[in-house]
Short mmCIF file of C-alpha atoms in Angstrom, two decimals:
data_model
loop_
_atom_site.label_atom_id
_atom_site.label_comp_id
_atom_site.label_asym_id
_atom_site.label_seq_id
_atom_site.Cartn_x
_atom_site.Cartn_y
_atom_site.Cartn_z
CA MET A 1 -7.77 -10.75 -12.57
CA PHE A 2 -4.08 -11.83 -11.58
CA ASP A 3 -3.57 -14.46 -14.40
CA ARG A 4 -0.38 -13.98 -16.26
CA PRO A 5 0.66 -14.79 -19.68
CA ALA A 6 2.57 -18.42 -19.84
CA THR A 7 5.80 -16.61 -20.87
CA GLY A 8 5.42 -13.67 -18.57
CA GLU A 9 4.91 -9.93 -19.22
CA SER A 10 7.85 -8.45 -20.70
CA ALA A 11 9.43 -5.74 -18.23
CA ILE A 12 12.15 -2.96 -17.81
CA LEU A 13 13.49 -2.92 -14.35
CA VAL A 14 14.45 0.52 -12.97
CA GLN A 15 16.71 0.89 -10.05
CA LEU A 16 18.43 4.15 -9.04
CA ASP A 17 21.32 4.31 -6.92
CA PHE A 18 21.20 7.05 -4.08
CA ASN A 19 24.41 5.99 -2.40
CA ASN A 20 22.86 3.82 0.21
CA GLY A 21 25.60 1.16 -0.02
CA ASP A 22 23.35 -1.90 -0.78
CA TYR A 23 22.66 -1.22 -4.44
CA ALA A 24 23.71 -4.90 -5.48
CA GLU A 25 21.96 -6.70 -2.83
CA ARG A 26 18.78 -4.49 -3.44
CA LEU A 27 18.88 -5.27 -7.17
CA ASP A 28 19.31 -8.95 -6.66
CA GLU A 29 16.09 -8.77 -4.64
CA PHE A 30 14.17 -6.64 -7.11
CA LYS A 31 14.78 -9.28 -9.97
CA LEU A 32 13.43 -11.93 -7.84
CA LEU A 33 10.38 -9.91 -7.06
CA ALA A 34 9.99 -9.07 -10.50
CA THR A 35 10.13 -12.83 -11.72
CA SER A 36 7.90 -13.77 -8.69
CA ALA A 37 5.37 -11.50 -9.97
CA GLY A 38 5.38 -13.18 -13.45
CA ALA A 39 7.60 -10.62 -15.14
CA ALA A 40 10.26 -11.47 -17.74
CA PRO A 41 12.93 -8.83 -17.19
CA LYS A 42 14.18 -7.59 -20.59
CA GLY A 43 16.56 -4.84 -19.42
CA ILE A 44 17.58 -2.85 -16.38
CA ILE A 45 18.10 0.76 -16.04
CA SER A 46 20.40 2.16 -13.49
CA GLY A 47 22.09 5.49 -12.45
CA LYS A 48 22.98 7.59 -9.72
CA ARG A 49 21.05 10.58 -8.21
CA SER A 50 21.40 12.39 -5.03
CA ARG A 51 17.77 12.62 -4.67
CA PRO A 52 14.57 11.64 -6.62
CA ASP A 53 13.04 14.02 -9.16
CA SER A 54 9.89 15.45 -8.08
CA ALA A 55 8.03 15.04 -11.24
CA THR A 56 9.27 11.66 -12.45
CA TYR A 57 11.50 10.19 -9.89
CA ALA A 58 14.03 9.37 -12.29
CA GLY A 59 14.55 12.61 -14.13
CA LYS A 60 14.03 13.68 -17.80
CA GLY A 61 17.31 12.02 -19.34
CA LYS A 62 16.61 8.88 -17.61
CA VAL A 63 12.95 8.65 -18.50
CA THR A 64 13.93 8.92 -22.21
CA GLU A 65 16.42 6.06 -21.61
CA ILE A 66 13.83 3.97 -20.16
CA GLY A 67 11.44 4.74 -23.10
CA GLU A 68 14.13 3.64 -25.62
CA ALA A 69 14.77 0.23 -23.82
CA ALA A 70 11.07 -0.37 -23.44
CA ARG A 71 10.47 0.20 -27.24
CA LEU A 72 13.60 -1.68 -28.11
CA HIS A 73 12.38 -4.77 -26.09
CA ASP A 74 8.78 -4.13 -26.60
CA ALA A 75 8.29 -3.94 -22.88
CA ASP A 76 4.87 -4.58 -21.50
CA VAL A 77 5.40 -2.88 -18.27
CA ILE A 78 8.05 -0.71 -16.34
CA LEU A 79 8.90 -1.87 -12.74
CA PHE A 80 10.35 0.78 -10.32
CA ASN A 81 12.31 -0.48 -7.22
CA HIS A 82 11.13 2.71 -5.48
CA GLU A 83 8.01 4.16 -4.04
CA LEU A 84 6.34 6.40 -6.53
CA SER A 85 3.94 9.25 -5.51
CA PRO A 86 0.56 9.08 -7.43
CA ALA A 87 1.79 11.98 -9.54
CA GLN A 88 5.09 10.54 -10.41
CA GLN A 89 3.36 7.28 -11.52
CA ARG A 90 0.88 9.08 -13.81
CA ASN A 91 3.75 11.33 -15.32
CA LEU A 92 5.77 8.28 -16.12
CA GLU A 93 2.75 6.49 -17.77
CA ARG A 94 2.18 9.42 -19.90
CA ALA A 95 5.62 9.68 -21.03
CA LEU A 96 6.51 6.19 -21.49
CA GLU A 97 3.03 5.17 -22.73
CA ARG A 98 3.04 2.01 -20.68
CA ARG A 99 2.00 0.86 -17.54
CA VAL A 100 4.51 1.82 -14.42
CA ILE A 101 4.40 -0.09 -11.23
CA ASP A 102 6.43 0.94 -8.27
CA ARG A 103 7.84 -1.51 -5.59
CA THR A 104 4.76 -1.13 -3.30
CA GLY A 105 2.45 -2.06 -6.25
CA LEU A 106 4.69 -4.91 -7.22
CA ILE A 107 4.75 -6.39 -3.65
CA LEU A 108 0.89 -6.05 -3.67
CA ASP A 109 0.70 -7.89 -6.64
CA ILE A 110 2.78 -10.91 -5.69
CA PHE A 111 0.68 -10.94 -2.59
CA ALA A 112 -2.54 -11.31 -4.56
CA LEU A 113 -0.99 -14.19 -6.19
CA ARG A 114 0.04 -15.92 -3.08
CA ALA A 115 -2.96 -15.68 -0.92
CA ARG A 116 -4.81 -18.80 -0.73
CA SER A 117 -7.12 -18.41 2.30
CA HIS A 118 -10.29 -16.46 2.38
CA GLU A 119 -8.84 -14.33 5.17
CA GLY A 120 -5.45 -13.95 3.18
CA LYS A 121 -7.42 -12.72 0.06
CA LEU A 122 -9.47 -10.21 2.18
CA GLN A 123 -6.25 -8.66 3.67
CA VAL A 124 -4.58 -8.30 0.19
CA GLU A 125 -7.51 -6.67 -1.21
CA LEU A 126 -8.11 -4.44 1.54
CA ALA A 127 -4.05 -3.40 1.27
CA GLN A 128 -4.43 -2.97 -2.51
CA LEU A 129 -7.76 -0.77 -2.05
CA GLN A 130 -5.84 1.32 0.30
CA TYR A 131 -3.08 1.83 -2.01
CA LEU A 132 -5.45 2.61 -5.17
CA ALA A 133 -7.32 5.26 -2.95
CA THR A 134 -4.18 7.26 -3.17
CA ARG A 135 -3.86 6.85 -6.94
CA LEU A 136 -7.56 8.32 -7.33
CA VAL A 137 -6.54 11.84 -7.24
CA ARG A 138 -7.33 13.64 -10.61
CA GLY A 139 -6.96 10.02 -12.10
CA TRP A 140 -10.21 10.23 -13.65
CA THR A 141 -10.35 13.73 -14.97
CA HIS A 142 -11.24 12.81 -18.48
CA LEU A 143 -14.47 11.38 -17.27
CA GLU A 144 -15.58 13.98 -15.17
CA ARG A 145 -19.12 15.14 -15.77
CA GLN A 146 -18.39 18.85 -15.58
CA LYS A 147 -16.19 18.62 -18.44
CA GLY A 148 -19.46 17.91 -20.69
CA GLY A 149 -19.97 15.91 -23.63
CA ILE A 150 -22.23 13.31 -24.79
CA GLY A 151 -23.33 11.17 -22.09
CA LEU A 152 -21.36 13.01 -19.50
CA ARG A 153 -23.43 16.16 -19.13
CA GLY A 154 -25.76 17.03 -16.30
CA PRO A 155 -25.96 16.81 -12.36
CA GLY A 156 -24.48 13.88 -10.55
CA GLU A 157 -21.47 12.76 -9.05
CA THR A 158 -18.09 12.80 -11.03
CA GLN A 159 -16.62 9.61 -11.70
CA LEU A 160 -13.84 10.07 -9.36
CA GLU A 161 -16.40 10.71 -6.46
CA THR A 162 -18.22 7.49 -7.46
CA ASP A 163 -15.03 5.50 -7.31
CA ARG A 164 -13.98 6.99 -3.89
CA ARG A 165 -17.59 6.31 -2.38
CA LEU A 166 -17.81 2.59 -3.84
CA LEU A 167 -14.11 2.09 -2.80
CA GLY A 168 -14.85 3.46 0.65
CA LYS A 169 -17.84 1.20 1.15
CA ARG A 170 -15.58 -1.88 0.11
CA VAL A 171 -12.62 -0.84 2.55
CA SER A 172 -15.37 -0.68 5.28
CA LEU A 173 -16.80 -3.98 4.42
CA LEU A 174 -13.30 -5.84 4.27
CA LYS A 175 -12.31 -4.21 7.55
CA GLU A 176 -15.71 -5.64 9.18
CA ARG A 177 -14.95 -9.29 7.92
CA LEU A 178 -11.45 -9.09 8.98
CA THR A 179 -12.54 -7.87 12.33
CA GLN A 180 -14.67 -11.30 12.66
CA PHE A 181 -11.74 -13.40 11.87
CA VAL A 182 -9.70 -11.55 14.57
CA ARG A 183 -12.46 -12.64 17.07
CA GLN A 184 -12.42 -16.33 15.90
CA ARG A 185 -8.65 -16.38 16.13
CA THR A 186 -8.68 -14.97 19.51
CA VAL A 187 -11.07 -17.44 20.61
CA ARG A 188 -8.72 -20.39 19.17
CA ARG A 189 -5.80 -18.88 20.72
CA ARG A 190 -7.26 -18.87 24.16
CA SER A 191 -8.18 -22.41 23.98
CA ARG A 192 -4.76 -23.34 22.82
CA THR A 193 -2.94 -21.61 25.38
CA ARG A 194 -5.18 -22.96 28.34
CA GLY A 195 -2.61 -25.11 30.28
CA ASP A 196 0.18 -22.72 29.57
CA VAL A 197 1.63 -24.53 26.60
CA LEU A 198 4.77 -22.70 24.94
CA SER A 199 3.50 -20.49 22.03
CA VAL A 200 6.21 -20.17 19.39
CA SER A 201 6.21 -18.32 16.20
CA LEU A 202 8.58 -18.48 13.21
CA VAL A 203 9.42 -14.95 11.82
CA GLY A 204 12.13 -13.73 9.40
CA TYR A 205 13.05 -12.40 5.91
CA THR A 206 11.23 -13.71 3.12
CA ASN A 207 12.80 -16.92 1.62
CA ALA A 208 14.85 -17.37 4.79
CA GLY A 209 13.53 -21.23 5.01
CA LYS A 210 10.90 -20.63 7.59
CA SER A 211 8.40 -23.04 6.19
CA THR A 212 10.92 -25.61 5.25
CA LEU A 213 11.90 -25.26 8.90
CA PHE A 214 8.25 -25.52 10.28
CA ASN A 215 7.58 -28.72 7.96
CA ALA A 216 10.77 -30.26 9.23
CA LEU A 217 9.81 -29.76 12.66
CA THR A 218 6.15 -30.49 12.85
CA LYS A 219 5.80 -32.58 9.51
CA ALA A 220 2.89 -30.23 8.49
CA GLY A 221 3.36 -30.16 4.66
CA ALA A 222 2.96 -26.31 4.73
CA TYR A 223 3.83 -24.90 1.19
CA ALA A 224 7.48 -24.14 0.87
CA ALA A 225 9.49 -22.79 -2.32
CA ASP A 226 12.56 -20.80 -3.16
CA GLN A 227 10.59 -17.88 -3.96
CA LEU A 228 9.47 -14.64 -2.17
CA PHE A 229 6.21 -14.75 -0.02
CA ALA A 230 5.59 -18.38 -0.78
CA THR A 231 3.63 -18.13 2.78
CA LEU A 232 1.24 -15.77 3.47
CA ASP A 233 -1.47 -17.57 5.71
CA THR A 234 -0.21 -18.22 9.17
CA THR A 235 -0.22 -22.28 9.84
CA THR A 236 -0.17 -23.37 13.38
CA ARG A 237 0.43 -26.90 14.76
CA ARG A 238 1.07 -28.65 17.89
CA LEU A 239 4.56 -30.13 18.37
CA TYR A 240 5.39 -32.71 20.96
CA ILE A 241 8.92 -32.38 22.50
CA ALA A 242 10.19 -35.18 24.70
CA ASP A 243 10.74 -34.18 28.08
CA ALA A 244 8.80 -30.82 27.50
CA GLY A 245 5.22 -31.83 26.28
CA GLN A 246 3.32 -29.93 23.79
CA VAL A 247 4.50 -26.84 22.13
CA VAL A 248 2.25 -24.67 19.72
CA ILE A 249 4.29 -23.38 16.79
CA SER A 250 3.26 -21.12 14.05
CA ASP A 251 4.74 -20.25 10.68
CA THR A 252 4.07 -16.60 9.52
CA VAL A 253 4.47 -14.33 6.36
CA GLY A 254 8.13 -13.32 5.45
CA PHE A 255 9.14 -9.84 5.87
CA ILE A 256 11.15 -7.61 3.47
CA ARG A 257 12.90 -4.32 3.67
CA ASP A 258 10.53 -1.39 3.01
CA LEU A 259 7.57 -3.42 3.46
CA PRO A 260 4.54 -1.34 2.36
CA HIS A 261 2.91 0.22 5.48
CA SER A 262 -0.76 -0.78 4.05
CA LEU A 263 0.56 -4.39 4.28
CA VAL A 264 1.79 -4.43 7.47
CA ALA A 265 -1.77 -2.62 8.59
CA ALA A 266 -3.73 -5.16 6.59
CA PHE A 267 -1.75 -8.20 7.80
CA ARG A 268 -1.74 -7.10 11.51
CA ALA A 269 -4.61 -9.48 12.44
CA THR A 270 -2.52 -12.45 11.25
CA LEU A 271 0.66 -11.17 12.63
CA GLU A 272 -1.09 -11.20 16.14
CA GLU A 273 0.15 -14.73 16.39
CA THR A 274 3.55 -13.23 16.45
CA THR A 275 2.93 -10.48 18.97
CA GLN A 276 1.05 -12.93 21.30
CA ALA A 277 3.70 -15.46 21.13
CA ASP A 278 6.01 -16.39 24.34
CA LEU A 279 9.02 -16.78 21.89
CA LEU A 280 10.17 -15.83 18.40
CA LEU A 281 12.31 -17.89 16.32
CA HIS A 282 14.26 -15.54 14.29
CA VAL A 283 15.15 -17.42 10.87
CA VAL A 284 18.07 -16.14 9.20
CA ASP A 285 19.58 -17.28 5.84
CA SER A 286 23.09 -17.68 7.05
CA ALA A 287 24.25 -17.83 3.35
CA SER A 288 22.98 -14.64 2.12
CA PRO A 289 25.48 -11.92 1.92
CA ASP A 290 22.70 -9.39 2.80
CA ARG A 291 21.73 -11.24 6.04
CA ASP A 292 22.80 -8.24 8.54
CA GLN A 293 20.50 -5.95 6.54
CA GLN A 294 17.82 -8.52 6.33
CA MET A 295 17.75 -8.99 10.02
CA HIS A 296 17.33 -5.24 10.62
CA ALA A 297 14.37 -4.98 8.30
CA VAL A 298 12.69 -7.80 10.43
CA ALA A 299 13.50 -6.16 13.70
CA GLU A 300 11.84 -2.95 12.06
CA VAL A 301 8.77 -4.71 11.25
CA LEU A 302 8.52 -6.46 14.47
CA GLY A 303 8.86 -3.07 16.32
CA GLU A 304 5.88 -1.61 14.02
CA ILE A 305 3.69 -4.58 14.98
CA GLY A 306 4.29 -4.64 18.59
CA ALA A 307 6.36 -7.53 18.83
CA GLY A 308 9.92 -5.99 19.40
CA ALA A 309 9.82 -6.85 23.10
CA VAL A 310 9.00 -10.71 22.49
CA PRO A 311 11.84 -12.96 23.47
CA GLN A 312 13.91 -14.22 20.44
CA ILE A 313 16.20 -16.74 19.37
CA VAL A 314 18.18 -16.38 16.15
CA VAL A 315 18.03 -19.54 13.79
CA TRP A 316 21.08 -19.49 11.72
CA ASN A 317 19.57 -21.53 8.78
CA LYS A 318 20.96 -22.81 5.66
CA ILE A 319 24.44 -23.90 7.34
CA ASP A 320 24.71 -26.59 4.50
CA ALA A 321 25.49 -23.74 1.88
CA THR A 322 28.33 -22.10 4.20
CA ALA A 323 30.10 -25.19 5.44
CA ALA A 324 29.17 -24.16 9.15
CA SER A 325 28.77 -26.75 11.72
CA ALA A 326 25.53 -27.20 13.62
CA GLY A 327 25.66 -25.84 17.07
CA VAL A 328 24.12 -23.79 19.88
CA GLU A 329 25.35 -20.34 21.04
CA ARG A 330 24.70 -18.83 24.39
CA ASP A 331 24.97 -15.06 25.59
CA GLU A 332 27.01 -13.88 28.44
CA HIS A 333 24.39 -15.12 30.87
CA GLY A 334 24.17 -18.48 29.77
CA LYS A 335 20.98 -17.86 27.84
CA LEU A 336 20.25 -19.36 24.20
CA ALA A 337 21.03 -16.92 21.52
CA ARG A 338 21.67 -18.58 18.09
CA ILE A 339 21.08 -21.93 16.99
CA ARG A 340 22.76 -23.12 13.81
CA VAL A 341 20.79 -25.46 11.51
CA SER A 342 19.91 -26.66 8.01
CA ALA A 343 16.27 -27.00 7.70
CA ARG A 344 16.82 -28.77 4.48
CA THR A 345 19.46 -31.45 5.55
CA GLY A 346 18.07 -31.89 9.19
CA ALA A 347 21.33 -30.73 10.52
CA GLY A 348 20.88 -29.31 13.96
CA LEU A 349 17.23 -29.97 14.30
CA GLU A 350 17.58 -32.26 17.39
CA LEU A 351 19.70 -29.10 18.89
CA LEU A 352 16.70 -26.91 18.24
CA ARG A 353 14.20 -29.41 19.71
CA GLU A 354 16.50 -29.75 22.76
CA SER A 355 16.52 -25.73 23.07
CA LEU A 356 12.69 -25.57 22.61
CA ALA A 357 12.56 -28.34 25.65
CA GLU A 358 14.60 -26.11 27.50
CA ILE A 359 12.56 -23.09 27.09
CA ALA A 360 9.24 -24.85 27.35
CA ARG A 361 10.20 -26.26 30.58
CA GLU A 362 11.15 -22.82 31.99
CA HIS A 363 7.94 -21.53 30.70
CA THR A 364 6.30 -24.08 32.72
CA THR A 365 8.10 -23.44 35.96
CA HIS A 366 7.36 -19.81 35.64
CA ALA A 367 3.71 -20.51 34.97
CA ASP A 368 3.37 -22.87 38.10
CA ALA A 369 5.17 -20.25 40.12
CA ALA A 370 2.76 -17.55 39.23
#
């Protein structure tokens, strides 16, 4: 279902400027999203607007411009770096006579490509079906039995009602299966945490280098690549640290600005590793000019899943790309605040291990006192 042509589907990218101040960074990320989904961008349509057009989001003149570019490049699909309403998407597809996919649909598609585990695939399918449910409104009117016609006359459900009913059944089944995974994970987590072992989760913006850091620390061999959402399935390993003993460390799915709420909801079970952790290592791509906005996006998602209050240390990654030196920074109370490392070269990793040992010892002391 998610196979791509070897050369990629040709696409026109559309990103409008609403004077948010981060247009260039968003466009760079959008291009990476498009190529991560297997698209071959052939043109970029931009323009300034004060607000979205209610009917087509982009406005009549801009839609004409998009159509001309699509015909010029014989584009297969039009990608919007914005969230479109179902009505806007339908209006655009009618006007452009091509598939139109918004930012949410694009991210869902990438997740579908990346999911490897059975649970990950179920989570993605659930998010896709919940997204599709909002697109069914009046989407099948040409098939309604009430309209009559050969093979469509007589009593019975409309196609829309049938699709909604079948979709609802599938959603219920997926939720039930995912609940079983939650129970299994809870049992595994309890067995891991007996003995008060420090539990650490790596979090951060997508492509910040979490999996590379995870592999460098644990030698786990988790999949790592210079692409968005390379990791979807949570991987957990035990890590032995000298003078501190065992630590449990988990690699999790990366976050992104404007992460679809349906995805956050679908992956809530997986992200419980984050909410139940004793410590979060917030991995930041220190070489990114957009790092402050990325850190803010991560903080928003952490708050949404209930992990906003979990103790956190910032890991300033990719210092090899900024010529910064490895080091440890502490706050005014002497507590660890930031560790500068390069997961790729290994610079600063010993400092990170020493920091984890310090926290693990504190954790053990508090557990013994309790």
